[in-house]
Amino acid sequence: KTKKFLEDLQILAFYFLCLLVHSTAQFKVVGPDHPVTAIVGEEIVLPCHLSPRMSAEKMEVTWFRSQISPFVHHYSDGKDQYGQQIPEYQGRTELLKDGLTNGSVALRIFSIRLSDEGQYHCLVLDGMFYEEALLELKVAGQYLVSVFLSGMALSDLKGSSTLGGELSCWCDAAGACSLSSGHSASIAGHPRTTS
């Protein structure tokens, strides 16, 4: 009897081990391996997907910052849940549901703010199994710089020109600018932010 009991116990342990291995290898959550960059005032999609690709329609998806609650965005029971959403994100987030059947759990954030910069966790829960990915969002401001020219030669433009009047350009936080003439230039210094 003891021998039979031990054999049954070994078989049971083997099946339990197989079940455990199977349940821990269901999927991985994959995000970009580089920071995602957004511009203040624009919208951005934070990409994230399941690997291997499988439907996430019946899973729970939670996007959060440093703690899981309150969250940036939460999806469960086939719909968005806003009960414990961080107030600063209310009305500004959308889980892209058209990709759920293919394992995409990407999040769109509208009207990007400087305070949106930082780390985001994408957590996907399927029953008792969960995985998460960590993403980094960088936010660049937009600056309007007005340059007043009075017969000054600008060699940064194609060729060498002498211009007079006012020239407007948009610059990002790194100082790369697009001039109203369609050319680009680099401006040193600290441009003033406009809202």
Tab-separated table of C-alpha atoms in Angstrom:
chain	number	residue	atom	x	y	z
A	1	LYS	CA	0.000	0.000	0.000
A	2	THR	CA	2.776	2.416	0.868
A	3	LYS	CA	4.519	1.744	-2.448
A	4	LYS	CA	1.298	2.409	-4.398
A	5	PHE	CA	0.718	5.593	-2.389
A	6	LEU	CA	4.246	6.827	-3.186
A	7	GLU	CA	3.811	6.069	-6.901
A	8	ASP	CA	0.503	7.954	-6.931
A	9	LEU	CA	2.141	10.836	-5.067
A	10	GLN	CA	4.987	10.952	-7.620
A	11	ILE	CA	2.513	11.007	-10.514
A	12	LEU	CA	0.506	13.737	-8.796
A	13	ALA	CA	3.692	15.748	-8.158
A	14	PHE	CA	4.700	15.324	-11.817
A	15	TYR	CA	1.314	16.610	-13.051
A	16	PHE	CA	1.453	19.497	-10.589
A	17	LEU	CA	4.939	20.396	-11.827
A	18	CYS	CA	3.761	20.255	-15.463
A	19	LEU	CA	0.798	22.475	-14.596
A	20	LEU	CA	3.058	24.929	-12.776
A	21	VAL	CA	5.503	25.127	-15.699
A	22	HIS	CA	2.623	25.594	-18.139
A	23	SER	CA	0.995	28.362	-16.083
A	24	THR	CA	4.234	30.330	-15.694
A	25	ALA	CA	4.943	30.305	-19.431
A	26	GLN	CA	1.641	31.694	-20.767
A	27	PHE	CA	2.841	35.029	-22.188
A	28	LYS	CA	5.211	37.931	-21.728
A	29	VAL	CA	4.324	41.621	-21.853
A	30	VAL	CA	6.676	43.466	-24.195
A	31	GLY	CA	7.258	47.201	-24.452
A	32	PRO	CA	9.807	49.242	-26.396
A	33	ASP	CA	13.446	48.884	-25.340
A	34	HIS	CA	14.015	52.627	-25.744
A	35	PRO	CA	12.224	55.712	-24.341
A	36	VAL	CA	9.098	56.939	-26.139
A	37	THR	CA	9.198	60.691	-26.852
A	38	ALA	CA	6.177	62.997	-26.890
A	39	ILE	CA	5.652	66.731	-27.433
A	40	VAL	CA	3.686	68.856	-24.954
A	41	GLY	CA	0.099	69.342	-26.139
A	42	GLU	CA	0.163	66.459	-28.613
A	43	GLU	CA	-0.925	62.834	-28.159
A	44	ILE	CA	1.249	59.750	-27.869
A	45	VAL	CA	0.728	55.991	-28.040
A	46	LEU	CA	2.628	53.908	-25.496
A	47	PRO	CA	3.124	50.587	-27.332
A	48	CYS	CA	2.863	47.296	-25.463
A	49	HIS	CA	1.888	43.779	-26.580
A	50	LEU	CA	1.685	40.152	-25.516
A	51	SER	CA	4.236	37.623	-26.721
A	52	PRO	CA	3.326	35.232	-28.167
A	53	ARG	CA	0.521	37.192	-29.793
A	54	MET	CA	-2.879	36.218	-28.380
A	55	SER	CA	-6.162	37.944	-27.655
A	56	ALA	CA	-6.197	40.220	-24.598
A	57	GLU	CA	-9.937	41.006	-24.853
A	58	LYS	CA	-10.850	38.946	-21.761
A	59	MET	CA	-7.769	39.922	-19.750
A	60	GLU	CA	-7.278	42.807	-17.317
A	61	VAL	CA	-4.921	45.564	-18.454
A	62	THR	CA	-3.676	48.190	-16.015
A	63	TRP	CA	-1.372	51.059	-16.892
A	64	PHE	CA	0.109	52.724	-13.809
A	65	ARG	CA	2.990	54.911	-12.661
A	66	SER	CA	4.759	54.115	-9.354
A	67	GLN	CA	1.814	52.328	-7.701
A	68	ILE	CA	-1.000	50.226	-9.135
A	69	SER	CA	-3.744	52.313	-7.529
A	70	PRO	CA	-4.685	54.929	-8.379
A	71	PHE	CA	-3.954	53.991	-11.992
A	72	VAL	CA	-3.409	55.785	-15.305
A	73	HIS	CA	-5.875	53.495	-17.137
A	74	HIS	CA	-7.636	50.218	-16.318
A	75	TYR	CA	-9.471	47.785	-18.609
A	76	SER	CA	-11.401	44.743	-17.337
A	77	ASP	CA	-14.618	42.845	-18.076
A	78	GLY	CA	-14.352	44.029	-21.687
A	79	LYS	CA	-14.506	47.760	-20.901
A	80	ASP	CA	-12.585	50.701	-19.477
A	81	GLN	CA	-12.880	51.232	-15.712
A	82	TYR	CA	-12.347	54.774	-14.423
A	83	GLY	CA	-13.176	54.373	-10.706
A	84	GLN	CA	-9.666	54.853	-9.294
A	85	GLN	CA	-8.011	56.731	-12.152
A	86	ILE	CA	-5.418	59.378	-11.285
A	87	PRO	CA	-7.311	62.717	-11.614
A	88	GLU	CA	-4.626	64.228	-13.905
A	89	TYR	CA	-5.346	61.523	-16.508
A	90	GLN	CA	-9.160	61.743	-16.485
A	91	GLY	CA	-10.465	62.255	-20.010
A	92	ARG	CA	-6.951	61.936	-21.490
A	93	THR	CA	-6.406	58.163	-21.874
A	94	GLU	CA	-7.661	55.474	-24.210
A	95	LEU	CA	-6.761	51.786	-24.466
A	96	LEU	CA	-6.560	51.013	-28.196
A	97	LYS	CA	-9.130	48.218	-28.297
A	98	ASP	CA	-8.858	47.505	-32.029
A	99	GLY	CA	-5.535	45.756	-31.328
A	100	LEU	CA	-6.678	43.653	-28.348
A	101	THR	CA	-7.491	40.574	-30.457
A	102	ASN	CA	-3.886	40.586	-31.703
A	103	GLY	CA	-2.365	41.035	-28.231
A	104	SER	CA	-1.766	44.783	-28.438
A	105	VAL	CA	-2.497	46.607	-25.163
A	106	ALA	CA	-1.253	50.028	-26.308
A	107	LEU	CA	-2.352	53.164	-24.446
A	108	ARG	CA	-2.994	56.558	-26.044
A	109	ILE	CA	-2.505	59.669	-23.892
A	110	PHE	CA	-4.025	62.906	-25.192
A	111	SER	CA	-2.860	66.488	-24.482
A	112	ILE	CA	0.585	65.524	-23.195
A	113	ARG	CA	1.846	67.510	-20.192
A	114	LEU	CA	5.381	67.859	-18.837
A	115	SER	CA	4.184	66.027	-15.697
A	116	ASP	CA	3.440	62.939	-17.857
A	117	GLU	CA	7.171	62.288	-18.221
A	118	GLY	CA	8.559	59.238	-16.433
A	119	GLN	CA	8.047	55.506	-16.079
A	120	TYR	CA	4.860	53.613	-16.933
A	121	HIS	CA	4.024	50.024	-16.044
A	122	CYS	CA	1.826	47.952	-18.352
A	123	LEU	CA	0.371	45.074	-16.300
A	124	VAL	CA	-1.679	42.312	-17.928
A	125	LEU	CA	-3.601	39.823	-15.762
A	126	ASP	CA	-5.149	36.585	-17.039
A	127	GLY	CA	-6.788	34.691	-14.177
A	128	MET	CA	-4.027	34.182	-11.610
A	129	PHE	CA	-1.204	34.762	-14.112
A	130	TYR	CA	0.216	38.232	-14.717
A	131	GLU	CA	3.166	39.878	-16.409
A	132	GLU	CA	4.233	43.485	-16.810
A	133	ALA	CA	6.502	45.692	-18.878
A	134	LEU	CA	8.166	48.959	-17.896
A	135	LEU	CA	8.280	51.884	-20.347
A	136	GLU	CA	9.905	55.308	-20.214
A	137	LEU	CA	8.133	58.408	-21.567
A	138	LYS	CA	10.194	61.505	-22.354
A	139	VAL	CA	8.316	64.771	-22.866
A	140	ALA	CA	9.753	67.633	-24.906
A	141	GLY	CA	8.345	71.146	-24.701
A	142	GLN	CA	7.613	73.312	-27.708
A	143	TYR	CA	9.073	76.765	-27.764
A	144	LEU	CA	8.241	79.682	-30.025
A	145	VAL	CA	11.268	81.837	-30.690
A	146	SER	CA	10.986	85.142	-32.511
A	147	VAL	CA	14.260	86.309	-34.004
A	148	PHE	CA	14.490	89.952	-34.994
A	149	LEU	CA	16.852	90.505	-37.888
A	150	SER	CA	18.234	93.801	-39.035
A	151	GLY	CA	20.401	93.282	-42.079
A	152	MET	CA	22.245	90.404	-40.358
A	153	ALA	CA	23.744	87.606	-42.497
A	154	LEU	CA	22.445	84.140	-41.649
A	155	SER	CA	24.817	81.449	-42.885
A	156	ASP	CA	22.765	78.643	-41.253
A	157	LEU	CA	20.215	78.972	-44.035
A	158	LYS	CA	21.036	77.390	-47.399
A	159	GLY	CA	23.717	79.581	-48.858
A	160	SER	CA	24.317	82.979	-47.324
A	161	SER	CA	21.527	85.517	-47.139
A	162	THR	CA	20.912	88.913	-45.689
A	163	LEU	CA	17.461	89.262	-44.201
A	164	GLY	CA	15.527	91.953	-42.425
A	165	GLY	CA	12.308	91.808	-40.434
A	166	GLU	CA	10.946	89.142	-38.117
A	167	LEU	CA	11.447	85.401	-38.432
A	168	SER	CA	9.504	82.851	-36.358
A	169	CYS	CA	10.533	79.300	-35.625
A	170	TRP	CA	9.464	76.347	-33.467
A	171	CYS	CA	12.145	74.753	-31.300
A	172	ASP	CA	12.131	71.569	-29.277
A	173	ALA	CA	13.767	71.193	-25.859
A	174	ALA	CA	17.090	70.177	-27.465
A	175	GLY	CA	17.255	73.461	-29.399
A	176	ALA	CA	16.512	72.044	-32.866
A	177	CYS	CA	14.318	74.563	-34.662
A	178	SER	CA	12.118	74.653	-37.736
A	179	LEU	CA	12.133	78.100	-39.283
A	180	SER	CA	9.073	79.609	-40.941
A	181	SER	CA	11.019	79.489	-44.214
A	182	GLY	CA	11.113	75.666	-44.026
A	183	HIS	CA	14.812	75.492	-43.108
A	184	SER	CA	16.199	74.309	-39.790
A	185	ALA	CA	18.738	75.762	-37.399
A	186	SER	CA	20.107	75.187	-33.927
A	187	ILE	CA	19.601	77.850	-31.283
A	188	ALA	CA	21.829	77.998	-28.218
A	189	GLY	CA	20.405	79.272	-24.971
A	190	HIS	CA	17.107	78.830	-23.215
A	191	PRO	CA	14.066	79.804	-25.284
A	192	ARG	CA	10.978	80.999	-23.454
A	193	THR	CA	8.091	78.532	-23.188
A	194	THR	CA	4.708	79.554	-24.534
A	195	SER	CA	1.455	77.841	-23.582
